[in-house]
Coordinates of C-alpha atoms and ligand atoms in Angstrom, one line a residue:
X1 CA 49.9 -6.2 -58.6
X2 CA 48.9 -5.1 -61.9
X3 CA 52.1 -4.1 -64.9
X4 CA 51.6 -2.0 -67.0
X5 CA 53.9 -1.2 -70.4
X6 CA 53.9 3.0 -71.7
X7 CA 55.4 2.3 -75.2
X8 CA 58.5 4.1 -78.1
X9 CA 58.2 7.5 -76.2
X10 CA 60.0 10.7 -76.9
X11 CA 61.7 10.7 -72.6
X12 CA 62.5 13.6 -70.2
X13 CA 63.5 11.8 -67.7
X14 CA 65.9 15.0 -65.9
X15 CA 68.1 12.1 -64.5
X16 CA 71.1 13.3 -63.2
X17 CA 74.0 13.5 -65.4
X18 CA 72.1 11.2 -68.2
X19 CA 72.9 15.1 -70.7
X20 CA 70.1 16.8 -71.3
X21 CA 66.6 16.2 -70.1
X22 CA 67.9 13.2 -69.5
X23 CA 66.7 12.0 -72.6
X24 CA 66.0 8.1 -74.4
X25 CA 64.1 9.4 -77.9
X26 CA 62.5 5.6 -78.2
X27 CA 61.8 4.6 -74.6
X28 CA 59.3 3.3 -72.5
X29 CA 58.4 2.9 -69.6
X30 CA 57.5 -0.4 -66.7
X31 CA 54.2 0.4 -64.5
X32 CA 54.4 -2.0 -61.7
X33 CA 51.2 -1.0 -59.2
X34 CA 51.5 3.3 -58.6
X35 CA 55.5 2.6 -59.2
X36 CA 57.9 2.7 -61.8
X37 CA 59.7 -0.6 -62.7
X38 CA 62.0 0.2 -65.1
X39 CA 62.3 2.9 -67.4
X40 CA 64.9 3.1 -70.8
X41 CA 65.3 2.4 -74.4
X42 CA 62.8 -0.1 -76.4
X43 CA 66.7 -1.4 -78.0
X44 CA 66.6 -3.0 -73.9
X45 CA 62.4 -3.3 -73.4
X46 CA 62.5 -7.4 -74.4
X47 CA 65.7 -8.0 -71.5
X48 CA 63.8 -5.7 -69.4
X49 CA 61.0 -7.4 -69.3
X50 CA 61.5 -11.5 -69.9
X51 CA 59.1 -13.6 -68.3
X52 CA 56.9 -10.7 -66.7
X53 CA 53.2 -11.2 -67.2
X54 CA 52.4 -7.8 -68.8
X55 CA 48.3 -6.1 -68.2
X56 CA 48.1 -3.7 -70.7
X57 CA 50.6 -2.1 -73.6
X58 CA 50.4 1.4 -74.7
X59 CA 52.3 2.2 -78.0
X60 CA 52.6 6.3 -77.7
X61 CA 54.0 6.8 -81.0
X62 CA 57.4 9.2 -79.8
X63 CA 54.8 10.8 -78.3
X64 CA 57.2 13.8 -75.6
X65 CA 56.6 11.6 -71.0
X66 CA 58.2 14.2 -68.4
X67 CA 57.3 13.5 -65.0
X68 CA 54.1 14.8 -63.7
X69 CA 54.0 18.6 -62.7
X70 CA 54.7 19.6 -59.1
X71 CA 53.3 22.6 -58.2
X72 CA 55.2 23.0 -55.0
X73 CA 53.5 26.9 -53.9
X74 CA 49.7 27.8 -53.9
X75 CA 47.0 29.1 -51.7
X76 CA 44.1 27.2 -53.7
X77 CA 41.9 27.4 -50.7
X78 CA 39.9 30.5 -50.8
X79 CA 36.5 33.4 -50.7
X80 CA 36.0 36.1 -53.0
X81 CA 38.3 37.3 -55.3
X82 CA 40.4 40.7 -55.4
X83 CA 39.9 42.2 -59.2
X84 CA 38.4 45.2 -57.6
X85 CA 42.0 46.3 -56.1
X86 CA 44.1 45.5 -58.7
X87 CA 42.4 47.8 -60.8
X88 CA 43.4 50.1 -57.9
X89 CA 46.5 48.7 -58.3
X90 CA 46.3 49.4 -62.0
X91 CA 45.8 53.3 -61.1
X92 CA 48.4 53.9 -58.9
X93 CA 47.5 51.9 -55.0
X94 CA 50.5 49.4 -54.0
X95 CA 49.5 46.0 -53.0
X96 CA 51.7 47.4 -50.5
X97 CA 49.3 50.5 -49.4
X98 CA 46.4 48.1 -49.7
X99 CA 47.7 46.1 -47.4
X100 CA 48.0 48.5 -45.6
X101 CA 44.4 49.7 -46.0
X102 CA 43.4 46.1 -44.0
X103 CA 42.5 45.4 -48.4
X104 CA 45.2 42.7 -49.5
X105 CA 45.6 39.1 -47.6
X106 CA 42.6 40.5 -45.1
X107 CA 39.7 41.4 -47.5
X108 CA 40.3 37.7 -48.3
X109 CA 39.9 36.9 -44.7
X110 CA 37.0 37.7 -44.6
X111 CA 35.1 36.8 -47.6
X112 CA 36.9 33.2 -46.7
X113 CA 34.8 32.2 -43.3
X114 CA 32.4 34.2 -44.5
X115 CA 32.7 30.8 -47.7
X116 CA 31.1 27.7 -46.4
X117 CA 33.2 24.5 -45.6
X118 CA 31.6 23.1 -49.1
X119 CA 31.2 26.3 -51.6
X120 CA 35.0 26.3 -50.2
X121 CA 35.6 22.9 -51.1
X122 CA 34.0 22.9 -54.9
X123 CA 35.7 26.4 -56.1
X124 CA 39.4 24.5 -54.9
X125 CA 38.3 21.9 -56.8
X126 CA 37.3 23.2 -59.6
X127 CA 41.2 25.2 -59.2
X128 CA 42.8 22.5 -59.4
X129 CA 41.3 20.9 -62.0
X130 CA 42.5 23.2 -63.7
X131 CA 45.8 22.9 -63.2
X132 CA 45.9 18.6 -63.0
X133 CA 44.7 18.9 -66.7
X134 CA 47.9 20.2 -67.3
X135 CA 49.7 18.0 -66.1
X136 CA 50.4 18.5 -62.0
X137 CA 49.9 15.8 -59.8
X138 CA 52.0 16.9 -57.3
X139 CA 49.9 20.0 -55.5
X140 CA 50.5 22.0 -52.7
X141 CA 47.8 23.8 -50.7
X142 CA 48.6 26.3 -48.5
X143 CA 46.1 28.1 -45.2
X144 CA 46.4 31.7 -44.4
X145 CA 43.4 32.8 -44.9
X146 CA 41.7 31.6 -41.5
X147 CA 43.8 33.1 -39.3
X148 CA 41.7 31.9 -36.5
X149 CA 41.9 28.0 -35.0
X150 CA 38.9 26.9 -36.6
X151 CA 39.3 28.7 -40.2
X152 CA 42.5 27.5 -40.2
X153 CA 41.8 24.4 -39.9
X154 CA 38.1 24.4 -42.0
X155 CA 41.1 25.2 -45.1
X156 CA 43.5 22.5 -44.0
X157 CA 40.5 19.4 -44.0
X158 CA 40.2 20.7 -47.3
X159 CA 42.8 21.1 -48.8
X160 CA 43.0 16.7 -47.3
X161 CA 39.5 16.3 -48.7
X162 CA 41.3 17.9 -51.7
X163 CA 43.8 14.5 -51.7
X164 CA 41.5 12.4 -50.7
X165 CA 39.2 12.3 -53.6
X166 CA 40.7 13.4 -56.1
X167 CA 44.0 11.6 -58.2
X168 CA 46.8 14.1 -57.2
X169 CA 49.6 14.2 -54.0
X170 CA 48.2 17.2 -52.0
X171 CA 50.4 18.2 -49.8
X172 CA 48.8 21.1 -46.6
X173 CA 50.7 24.0 -45.5
X174 CA 49.9 25.9 -42.5
X175 CA 50.8 29.4 -43.3
X176 CA 48.4 30.8 -39.9
X177 CA 52.0 33.0 -39.9
X178 CA 50.3 34.9 -43.5
X179 CA 49.1 38.3 -41.9
X180 CA 48.1 40.2 -38.6
X181 CA 44.0 39.0 -38.1
X182 CA 40.9 42.4 -37.5
X183 CA 41.2 41.7 -34.3
X184 CA 44.9 41.4 -33.0
X185 CA 45.2 44.6 -34.7
X186 CA 48.6 46.5 -33.0
X187 CA 48.9 42.7 -30.9
X188 CA 51.2 41.0 -33.7
X189 CA 52.9 38.8 -31.0
X190 CA 50.5 38.8 -29.1
X191 CA 48.9 36.3 -32.5
X192 CA 52.1 34.5 -32.8
X193 CA 51.2 32.9 -29.3
X194 CA 48.4 31.9 -31.0
X195 CA 50.0 30.5 -33.5
X196 CA 52.2 29.2 -31.1
X197 CA 49.0 27.4 -28.6
X198 CA 47.3 26.6 -33.0
X199 CA 50.3 25.1 -34.3
X200 CA 50.5 21.5 -31.8
X201 CA 46.1 21.8 -32.3
X202 CA 45.4 21.1 -35.6
X203 CA 48.9 18.8 -35.9
X204 CA 47.1 16.8 -33.8
X205 CA 44.9 16.3 -36.2
X206 CA 46.9 15.3 -39.0
X207 CA 46.4 17.7 -41.0
X208 CA 50.0 19.9 -41.5
X209 CA 53.0 18.4 -43.3
X210 CA 55.0 21.8 -43.1
X211 CA 54.4 25.4 -41.9
X212 CA 55.4 28.5 -43.5
X213 CA 55.3 31.7 -41.9
X214 CA 55.5 35.7 -43.9
X215 CA 58.7 37.6 -43.5
X216 CA 57.8 41.0 -44.4
X217 CA 56.8 45.1 -43.5
X218 CA 53.4 44.1 -44.2
X219 CA 53.6 41.4 -42.6
X220 CA 55.7 39.4 -39.3
X221 CA 58.9 40.1 -38.0
X222 CA 62.2 37.3 -38.0
X223 CA 61.6 37.8 -34.4
X224 CA 58.1 36.6 -35.2
X225 CA 58.6 34.1 -37.1
X226 CA 61.3 32.6 -35.4
X227 CA 58.6 31.5 -32.5
X228 CA 57.1 29.7 -35.4
X229 CA 59.5 27.9 -36.4
X230 CA 60.5 27.4 -33.1
X231 CA 56.9 25.8 -31.7
X232 CA 57.3 23.6 -36.0
X233 CA 60.7 21.9 -34.4
X234 CA 58.5 20.7 -31.8
X235 CA 56.1 18.8 -33.4
X236 CA 59.1 17.3 -35.4
X237 CA 57.7 19.7 -38.5
X238 CA 59.7 21.0 -41.8
X239 CA 59.5 24.8 -42.5
X240 CA 59.0 27.1 -44.7
X241 CA 59.2 31.2 -45.6
X242 CA 57.6 33.6 -47.6
X243 CA 60.6 35.3 -48.1
X244 CA 62.7 38.7 -49.5
X245 CA 59.4 39.4 -51.4
X246 CA 59.4 42.7 -51.4
X247 CA 62.3 44.0 -48.8
X248 CA 65.8 42.1 -47.8
X249 CA 64.8 40.7 -44.0
X250 CA 67.3 38.2 -43.4
X251 CA 64.1 36.3 -43.9
X252 CA 66.3 33.4 -45.8
X253 CA 69.3 32.8 -43.8
X254 CA 67.4 32.6 -40.9
X255 CA 64.6 30.0 -42.5
X256 CA 68.4 28.2 -43.5
X257 CA 68.9 27.9 -39.7
X258 CA 65.9 25.7 -39.4
X259 CA 66.8 23.7 -42.7
X260 CA 63.9 25.1 -44.4
X261 CA 62.2 22.9 -47.4
X262 CA 61.9 26.1 -49.3
X263 CA 62.1 29.9 -49.7
X264 CA 60.1 31.3 -52.3
X265 CA 59.4 35.0 -53.7
X266 CA 63.5 36.1 -53.0
X267 CA 63.3 38.8 -55.1
X268 CA 65.0 40.9 -52.3
X269 CA 67.6 37.9 -51.9
X270 CA 71.0 38.7 -50.8
X271 CA 74.0 37.4 -51.8
X272 CA 74.6 35.8 -48.1
X273 CA 71.0 34.8 -47.9
X274 CA 72.6 33.3 -51.2
X275 CA 75.6 31.3 -49.7
X276 CA 72.8 30.4 -46.4
X277 CA 69.7 28.9 -49.4
X278 CA 73.1 26.7 -50.5
X279 CA 74.5 26.0 -47.4
X280 CA 71.2 24.4 -45.6
X281 CA 70.9 22.2 -49.3
X282 CA 67.5 25.1 -48.6
X283 CA 65.6 25.4 -52.6
X284 CA 64.7 28.2 -54.1
X285 CA 61.5 28.1 -55.0
X286 CA 60.4 31.8 -57.3
X287 CA 57.4 32.3 -58.5
X288 CA 57.4 34.8 -61.2
X289 CA 52.8 35.3 -61.2
X290 CA 53.2 36.9 -58.7
X291 CA 56.5 39.6 -60.3
X292 CA 54.5 39.9 -63.1
X293 CA 51.1 40.5 -61.6
X294 CA 52.8 42.7 -59.3
X295 CA 54.6 44.0 -61.3
X296 CA 57.9 44.4 -59.7
X297 CA 61.6 45.1 -61.3
X298 CA 63.6 43.5 -58.8
X299 CA 64.1 39.5 -60.3
X300 CA 65.0 37.3 -58.1
X301 CA 69.3 36.4 -58.2
X302 CA 69.0 33.3 -60.8
X303 CA 72.7 34.2 -61.9
X304 CA 73.7 34.2 -58.2
X305 CA 71.4 31.3 -57.1
X306 CA 72.7 28.7 -60.7
X307 CA 76.7 30.4 -59.2
X308 CA 76.0 28.8 -56.1
X309 CA 74.2 25.2 -56.9
X310 CA 70.8 26.8 -54.9
X311 CA 67.8 23.6 -56.6
X312 CA 65.5 26.4 -58.1
X313 CA 62.1 25.2 -58.5
X314 CA 58.9 27.4 -60.3
X315 CA 55.0 27.9 -58.8
X316 CA 52.1 29.2 -59.4
X317 CA 51.6 30.4 -56.5
X318 CA 48.0 30.7 -56.8
X319 CA 46.2 32.8 -54.9
X320 CA 43.5 36.4 -55.2
X321 CA 45.4 38.8 -54.4
X322 CA 49.2 38.2 -56.1
X323 CA 48.7 36.1 -58.5
X324 CA 45.6 34.8 -59.8
X325 CA 46.5 32.2 -62.9
X326 CA 46.1 28.4 -63.1
X327 CA 48.5 27.7 -65.2
X328 CA 52.1 25.9 -64.1
X329 CA 53.0 26.0 -68.4
X330 CA 52.4 30.4 -67.8
X331 CA 55.1 30.0 -65.5
X332 CA 57.4 27.9 -67.7
X333 CA 57.3 30.4 -70.4
X334 CA 57.8 33.5 -67.9
X335 CA 60.7 32.1 -65.4
X336 CA 62.1 31.3 -68.7
X337 CA 61.3 34.5 -70.4
X338 CA 60.7 37.0 -67.3
X339 CA 64.2 35.1 -64.5
X340 CA 66.2 34.0 -67.4
X341 CA 65.5 29.8 -66.8
X342 CA 66.8 27.9 -69.5
X343 CA 63.9 25.9 -70.5
X344 CA 65.3 22.6 -68.7
X345 CA 65.6 24.4 -65.5
X346 CA 62.2 25.6 -65.7
X347 CA 61.2 22.2 -66.5
X348 CA 63.4 21.0 -63.2
X349 CA 62.0 24.1 -61.5
X350 CA 58.5 22.2 -61.5
X351 CA 59.1 18.4 -61.3
X352 CA 62.4 17.9 -59.9
X353 CA 62.9 20.3 -57.1
X354 CA 59.4 21.6 -56.8
X355 CA 59.1 17.7 -55.3
X356 CA 62.4 18.8 -53.2
X357 CA 60.6 22.0 -52.0
X358 CA 57.8 19.4 -50.5
X359 CA 60.2 17.2 -49.1
X360 CA 59.4 14.3 -51.4
X361 CA 62.3 12.5 -52.6
X362 CA 59.9 9.9 -54.8
X363 CA 59.0 11.9 -57.8
X364 CA 60.2 14.3 -60.3
X365 CA 62.2 12.8 -62.3
X366 CA 61.0 8.9 -64.3
X367 CA 63.3 6.1 -63.0
X368 CA 62.6 3.3 -62.0
X369 CA 61.5 2.9 -58.4
X370 CA 59.9 6.5 -58.5
X371 CA 56.4 7.0 -58.5
X372 CA 54.6 6.5 -61.9
X373 CA 53.5 10.1 -62.5
X374 CA 54.2 11.1 -65.5
X375 CA 52.3 13.3 -68.4
X376 CA 51.9 12.7 -72.9
X377 CA 52.5 15.7 -73.9
X378 CA 51.2 16.3 -78.3
X379 CA 54.3 18.1 -78.5
X380 CA 57.8 17.0 -80.4
X381 CA 60.8 18.0 -77.4
X382 CA 60.8 19.5 -74.2
X383 CA 61.8 22.6 -75.1
X384 CA 57.8 23.4 -76.8
X385 CA 57.2 23.5 -72.7
X386 CA 58.9 26.5 -72.4
X387 CA 58.1 27.8 -75.4
X388 CA 54.1 27.9 -76.4
X389 CA 51.9 30.0 -73.4
X390 CA 48.2 29.8 -73.8
X391 CA 48.6 26.1 -75.0
X392 CA 47.6 23.2 -73.6
X393 CA 49.1 20.3 -75.3
X394 CA 49.5 17.7 -72.6
X395 CA 46.8 14.3 -74.1
X396 CA 47.1 12.5 -70.8
X397 CA 48.3 12.2 -66.9
X398 CA 48.7 9.3 -65.1
X399 CA 48.8 9.3 -62.0
X400 CA 49.9 7.1 -58.9
X401 CA 50.3 4.5 -62.3
X402 CA 46.7 5.1 -62.7
X403 CA 45.9 6.7 -65.9
X404 CA 43.5 9.7 -66.0
X405 CA 41.3 10.2 -67.0
X406 CA 41.6 14.3 -68.4
Ligands
LIG501 O1 52.7 34.2 -51.9 N1 53.0 37.1 -49.6 C1 51.4 36.3 -49.5 N2 51.0 35.7 -50.0 C2 50.9 35.7 -51.3 C3 49.9 36.3 -51.5 C4 48.7 36.2 -50.4 C5 48.1 37.8 -50.9 O2 47.6 38.7 -51.8 O3 46.3 37.1 -50.8 C6 52.5 34.8 -51.9 O4 52.2 35.9 -53.2
LIG502 FE1 52.3 32.2 -52.1

């Protein structure tokens, strides 16, 4: 296994209990294969490397280094766009009005069904490249714009291909319970039956890492969501939920009772919901891009989540309807300005807590034994990641121990 040394870095390790940001001012990273063999101060480097053959040495000249960023909630694979609906919303139509009139998610379903596999892949890869250029090394991709067995499978295969062909870890989440497709109009329960039959088949093809659903007035009821989760549990698959985005459905309590990895959105989360997440160890994923783009005014209960000790993650929620942005750095900034996270909370939100939201225990902090995913930034301090916006200071990305060419 090749051994590489990255020296003279200003490390924000985010290791718990190691002070603010887990900061090491003049630090080094020793990479062996795809993992971190040692991380610590320059002053201890000599002892750490004694007797070790080093294949490559890089001097970072004091640049900031953080863990690789994890975007734990995206809908990256789809056809078409919804720019026209954006104009309609600017003229006063609401997101829910548009959805009820057959637009919204359904219009992207029609466009996705009409887009071939190769085009779906090329478009998704182009979007992934934008996120990767900002230091993203792990990415979640949801299905949910196919809504037939074959179209959901096509979306998930594109996600799998992205993971194989790019220097990126990709998690594929089945979100077949995203909206009711037109062919099931008025037959929500029958559609849920169909989804429960598709899951074992998609899983047998190795296409699913987790199962998600949209529990909302314009989507699926808690009872329907429960049936999807039961089907996931029969397959041993972890669950996640789009919960309390537009109204309080008690989705967080339901998801927590299934030991969900995460509940996402949460603008309308109740006190009981907060407690349920805390008890289950479920991650709260905040999506400031959707909050901003839908011009919501009710922010998620950040202080209550904090008080209860719920891990808070932040993600892009990239999708053509509610969050057509491709910048996780902007989400860090907006998590602070719109939701009042501290810059350090926001950075943990796109690293260690985002990793937990995907079930990864091997990444998100810089420490011996973790995966060697890290980002070199042309910045003096980690708080600048939250401060600048519309500016990408990413100098270099290392994913699985390998330096990526931007
Ligand atoms: O996370 N809330 C549901 N799903 C997406 C939006 C999907 C769409 O509008 O296309 C979200 O915001
Ligand atoms: Fe989403």
